[in-house]
Amino acid sequence: MGRFLAILGFALPVWGLDLFKAIPEQYEHMVWCGHQVPDTDAVVAAIGAAELYGGQAAIAGKLSAETLFVLKTCRVEPPPFLKDVTFKQAGLIDFNQIAQLPDGIRQDQVVAIIDHHETASETINTHGPISIDIRPWGASSTIVADHFFKQGIIPVRETCCALLGGILSDTLTFSKTTTTEYDRNIAAKLAKIADVKDLEEFGHSMLVAKSDLDKLPAADILMTDYKRYVVKGKKVGFGVAETLDAPALLARKDQFLKALANIKANQQVDFIFFSVTDVKRQCANILGVDAEDNKVIQAAFDKSAPGEWVRLPGLTSRKVHLMPRIRQIIEAF
Ligand SMILES: [Mn+2]
């Protein structure tokens, strides 16, 4: 009987995480983690989720210059690497795709997902029902902050500042087409608590930190915001560098071609793309490395120049503008 109760006691919270009612003391064993290559939104939303629901935040890869800037500005400690954490259950932040699952998390450990991305053909599979909250908002940080406020809980000031950074990062200070009224309203609320007076200035400083890429090798720039996808069984890698100084990166085309070829060979992806996204001119500049990649670019955007950047004015979001077209083409091959 005692054993039975013990099993029951352990079994109880397994599939029971309620995103709408935080019980932090029940989930101390949990880890909250974003996609393999962390961006600011994924990192700070995981920090927020751990504060609200219990457990701890972790990261699966190196932090970007922008994320380090936000954490430093907000006086928040960077989360530890996932491998240093022991945990029983996991909450996924800012992704739902198997291809983006960090090493060290098994699909059957996942009890919650908070995200704002498409559910394509390769969404996580679990053994039981889990809590999933995916909303078409500008940032996962907005969704986490909304859970705090709806439950009448105020995040600590440092977390408010960090979540604000996550929203400004993903929406490029409300300039992206993915921005919603929720992002603006919740950002204003967070800014008030964190005592951040000038959102434009905070967002701009983040962009400057992000654009400081001169000293980085091409391969590192390519991997700073790199996502993996599986489309109809084909592996796709797609790196993005959003920058205020696009010309400096565009001039390094030969280095990027070499880096793309290396990554394609090492990761054995079927397609690889890289976009230097020019924030000033609101324009993606996409590069593929071989005939297969260029065929996809040609079909998706009706433009191609093998070995050259393909300029795509008005297209800035990998999630909304670039990846859906690429996905469509690869699915139709
Ligand atoms: Mn995000």
XYZ file of C-alpha atoms and ligand atoms in Angstrom:
334
model
C 0.000 0.000 0.000
C 2.789 2.374 0.986
C 4.575 1.565 -2.221
C 1.392 2.075 -4.182
C 0.898 5.490 -2.624
C 4.495 6.391 -3.294
C 4.018 5.522 -6.955
C 0.782 7.462 -7.003
C 2.476 10.380 -5.266
C 5.148 10.528 -7.901
C 2.733 9.900 -10.727
C 0.428 12.730 -9.729
C 2.319 15.746 -11.053
C 3.701 13.957 -14.122
C 1.096 15.096 -16.619
C -0.556 17.576 -14.340
C 1.378 20.779 -14.915
C -1.195 23.507 -15.164
C 0.122 26.566 -16.993
C -2.853 28.541 -15.708
C -2.228 27.818 -12.022
C 1.369 27.870 -10.823
C 2.315 25.543 -7.935
C 6.089 26.122 -7.819
C 6.801 23.795 -4.866
C 5.524 20.834 -6.921
C 7.861 21.393 -9.819
C 11.246 21.966 -8.244
C 12.569 19.007 -10.247
C 11.731 20.662 -13.568
C 13.911 22.333 -16.134
C 12.731 25.029 -18.541
C 14.773 25.223 -21.700
C 14.626 26.890 -25.097
C 15.776 25.607 -28.507
C 19.288 24.260 -29.224
C 20.785 27.598 -30.209
C 19.347 30.001 -27.647
C 18.110 33.465 -28.526
C 17.153 36.203 -26.081
C 13.427 35.419 -26.101
C 13.965 31.711 -25.407
C 16.437 32.353 -22.584
C 14.490 35.019 -20.696
C 11.117 33.304 -21.163
C 12.663 30.166 -19.612
C 13.910 32.282 -16.685
C 10.388 33.688 -16.260
C 8.743 30.257 -16.498
C 11.073 28.813 -13.842
C 10.225 31.715 -11.528
C 6.484 31.273 -12.056
C 6.095 27.493 -12.224
C 9.116 26.283 -10.224
C 12.234 24.411 -11.243
C 15.118 26.029 -13.022
C 15.962 27.547 -16.349
C 18.765 26.129 -18.472
C 20.362 26.836 -21.820
C 21.382 24.359 -24.503
C 24.051 26.469 -26.197
C 26.230 29.564 -26.008
C 24.502 32.872 -25.305
C 24.601 35.574 -27.981
C 26.091 39.024 -27.427
C 22.559 40.448 -27.375
C 21.377 38.010 -24.692
C 24.456 38.685 -22.553
C 23.773 42.408 -22.883
C 20.147 42.006 -21.764
C 21.024 39.786 -18.791
C 23.766 42.159 -17.701
C 21.555 45.235 -18.060
C 18.781 43.535 -16.090
C 21.172 42.079 -13.466
C 20.082 38.519 -14.151
C 22.486 35.571 -13.874
C 22.836 33.545 -17.091
C 21.149 30.134 -16.679
C 23.454 27.087 -16.451
C 24.045 24.751 -19.366
C 21.534 21.929 -19.563
C 24.136 19.219 -19.025
C 24.846 20.572 -15.531
C 21.253 20.174 -14.445
C 19.549 17.083 -13.064
C 15.839 17.060 -13.700
C 12.920 14.731 -14.214
C 10.608 16.772 -16.367
C 11.056 19.504 -18.895
C 9.157 22.522 -20.140
C 10.031 23.619 -23.659
C 10.232 27.313 -24.368
C 9.992 29.014 -27.750
C 9.896 25.822 -29.868
C 7.862 22.677 -30.403
C 9.878 20.873 -33.068
C 11.805 17.650 -32.475
C 14.623 18.966 -34.676
C 15.220 21.812 -32.181
C 15.122 19.638 -29.027
C 18.350 20.059 -27.017
C 20.492 16.985 -26.388
C 19.730 15.828 -22.866
C 15.948 16.243 -23.035
C 13.866 13.275 -24.094
C 10.473 13.838 -25.660
C 8.802 11.753 -22.933
C 10.115 14.144 -20.248
C 8.257 17.089 -21.733
C 5.241 18.184 -19.674
C 4.708 21.694 -21.046
C 5.376 23.837 -24.106
C 5.177 27.625 -24.270
C 5.775 28.872 -27.770
C 4.792 31.190 -30.612
C 5.880 29.155 -33.645
C 4.194 27.019 -36.266
C 3.402 23.396 -35.489
C 4.806 21.797 -38.597
C 5.166 18.110 -39.400
C 7.739 17.395 -36.719
C 6.134 18.537 -33.454
C 7.197 16.832 -30.187
C 5.539 13.486 -29.410
C 4.688 12.653 -25.780
C 3.344 9.629 -23.918
C 0.584 11.508 -22.141
C -1.381 14.738 -22.388
C 0.731 17.812 -21.701
C 0.085 21.536 -21.344
C 0.712 23.409 -24.562
C 0.304 27.149 -24.937
C 1.150 28.376 -28.405
C -0.153 31.790 -29.341
C 0.432 33.843 -32.491
C 2.082 36.634 -30.476
C 5.401 38.363 -31.070
C 7.412 36.613 -28.362
C 7.302 33.681 -25.947
C 8.264 36.231 -23.282
C 4.922 37.986 -23.807
C 3.057 34.722 -23.183
C 5.034 33.955 -20.001
C 4.456 37.513 -18.696
C 0.747 37.161 -19.480
C 0.602 34.007 -17.324
C 2.188 35.920 -14.446
C -0.242 38.820 -14.674
C -3.368 36.678 -15.238
C -2.477 34.707 -12.100
C -1.990 37.903 -10.138
C 1.723 37.311 -9.646
C 4.252 40.070 -10.320
C 7.632 38.845 -11.588
C 10.628 40.227 -9.697
C 11.935 43.455 -11.177
C 14.956 41.802 -12.809
C 12.737 39.245 -14.520
C 10.392 41.995 -15.759
C 13.396 43.716 -17.318
C 14.613 40.470 -18.924
C 11.153 39.542 -20.275
C 10.918 43.043 -21.722
C 14.254 42.401 -23.449
C 12.821 39.178 -24.891
C 9.833 41.011 -26.360
C 11.946 43.829 -27.814
C 14.364 41.290 -29.282
C 11.806 39.107 -31.050
C 9.712 42.028 -32.297
C 12.734 44.240 -33.069
C 11.173 46.884 -30.823
C 7.672 46.365 -32.251
C 8.810 46.848 -35.855
C 8.247 43.285 -37.072
C 4.990 42.211 -38.663
C 4.737 39.541 -35.950
C 4.112 42.233 -33.299
C 0.670 42.206 -31.661
C -1.144 44.591 -29.310
C -0.422 42.051 -26.531
C 3.327 42.504 -27.044
C 3.031 46.279 -26.813
C 0.718 46.287 -23.782
C 2.610 43.690 -21.797
C 5.959 45.307 -22.657
C 4.624 48.614 -21.292
C 3.537 46.894 -18.083
C 6.905 45.163 -17.662
C 8.784 48.397 -18.404
C 6.870 50.182 -15.675
C 7.752 47.566 -13.053
C 11.370 47.307 -14.235
C 11.597 51.085 -14.355
C 12.795 51.114 -17.973
C 11.811 54.557 -19.248
C 12.806 54.450 -22.900
C 11.889 51.266 -24.757
C 13.256 52.547 -28.079
C 16.603 53.180 -26.459
C 16.713 49.777 -24.755
C 15.790 48.083 -28.045
C 18.385 50.067 -29.947
C 21.168 49.230 -27.463
C 20.242 45.563 -27.874
C 20.515 45.888 -31.646
C 23.889 47.568 -31.343
C 25.120 44.725 -29.101
C 23.764 42.227 -31.638
C 25.361 44.040 -34.588
C 28.842 43.984 -33.105
C 29.951 41.105 -35.298
C 33.182 42.355 -36.848
C 35.469 40.266 -34.726
C 33.472 37.063 -34.913
C 34.406 34.327 -37.404
C 31.804 33.738 -40.133
C 30.913 30.282 -38.758
C 30.084 31.777 -35.337
C 27.895 34.485 -36.876
C 26.072 31.845 -38.887
C 25.428 29.743 -35.781
C 24.361 32.622 -33.486
C 20.715 32.293 -34.531
C 20.598 28.944 -36.307
C 17.584 26.668 -36.464
C 17.137 23.151 -37.724
C 14.001 21.864 -39.394
C 12.848 18.588 -40.892
C 10.655 18.976 -43.952
C 9.290 15.801 -45.556
C 12.215 13.873 -44.088
C 14.772 16.390 -45.402
C 17.015 18.183 -42.929
C 17.147 21.939 -43.305
C 19.490 24.347 -41.476
C 18.774 28.082 -41.490
C 20.930 30.750 -39.838
C 19.956 34.414 -39.531
C 21.995 37.469 -38.570
C 19.830 40.526 -37.917
C 22.079 43.555 -38.054
C 22.256 47.317 -38.321
C 25.437 46.998 -40.348
C 24.477 44.601 -43.148
C 27.099 45.842 -45.656
C 29.931 44.707 -43.343
C 28.534 41.163 -43.324
C 27.534 41.094 -46.993
C 31.164 41.897 -47.861
C 32.222 38.657 -46.158
C 30.266 36.473 -48.620
C 33.152 34.129 -49.444
C 33.687 33.389 -45.751
C 29.999 32.608 -45.329
C 29.958 30.319 -48.381
C 32.857 28.390 -46.897
C 31.214 28.207 -43.469
C 27.913 27.071 -45.024
C 29.702 24.302 -46.929
C 31.412 23.130 -43.726
C 28.229 23.103 -41.678
C 26.359 21.341 -44.474
C 28.985 18.597 -44.560
C 29.362 18.242 -40.782
C 25.695 18.325 -39.841
C 24.679 16.367 -42.933
C 21.775 18.645 -43.721
C 20.067 18.404 -47.101
C 19.619 22.160 -47.422
C 21.290 25.101 -45.743
C 20.516 28.802 -45.873
C 21.824 31.942 -44.254
C 20.219 35.360 -44.224
C 21.853 38.644 -43.363
C 18.756 40.572 -42.394
C 19.266 44.271 -42.860
C 17.281 45.954 -40.103
C 17.753 49.474 -41.494
C 16.558 48.628 -44.998
C 14.050 45.951 -43.875
C 15.472 43.392 -46.236
C 16.683 39.794 -46.043
C 19.769 38.792 -48.023
C 19.747 35.042 -48.418
C 22.582 32.740 -49.390
C 22.653 29.029 -50.178
C 25.780 27.033 -50.852
C 25.110 24.531 -53.622
C 22.823 23.809 -56.574
C 20.201 22.150 -54.345
C 19.928 25.178 -52.051
C 19.857 27.558 -54.987
C 17.084 25.573 -56.642
C 14.972 26.062 -53.526
C 15.781 29.794 -53.349
C 14.871 30.219 -57.020
C 11.556 28.394 -56.614
C 10.652 30.082 -53.327
C 11.512 33.672 -54.191
C 11.576 33.673 -57.971
C 15.129 35.003 -57.899
C 18.467 33.360 -57.736
C 22.102 34.104 -58.191
C 24.254 31.079 -57.381
C 27.110 32.064 -55.111
C 25.593 35.514 -54.535
C 23.290 37.064 -51.951
C 19.670 37.127 -53.041
C 18.115 40.369 -51.901
C 14.542 40.087 -50.642
C 13.152 43.563 -49.879
C 10.343 43.649 -47.333
C 11.015 40.107 -46.128
C 12.542 40.131 -42.658
C 11.170 37.241 -40.617
C 12.471 33.687 -40.979
C 9.328 32.470 -39.239
C 6.748 34.430 -41.201
C 8.367 35.266 -44.540
C 11.213 32.927 -45.381
C 10.734 29.502 -43.854
C 7.078 28.999 -44.909
C 7.995 29.528 -48.577
C 11.046 27.296 -48.327
C 9.006 24.629 -46.569
C 6.359 24.757 -49.271
C 8.923 24.287 -52.034
C 10.719 21.383 -50.342
C 7.382 19.703 -49.621
C 6.494 19.960 -53.303
C 9.795 18.536 -54.599
Mn 10.704 33.678 -29.769
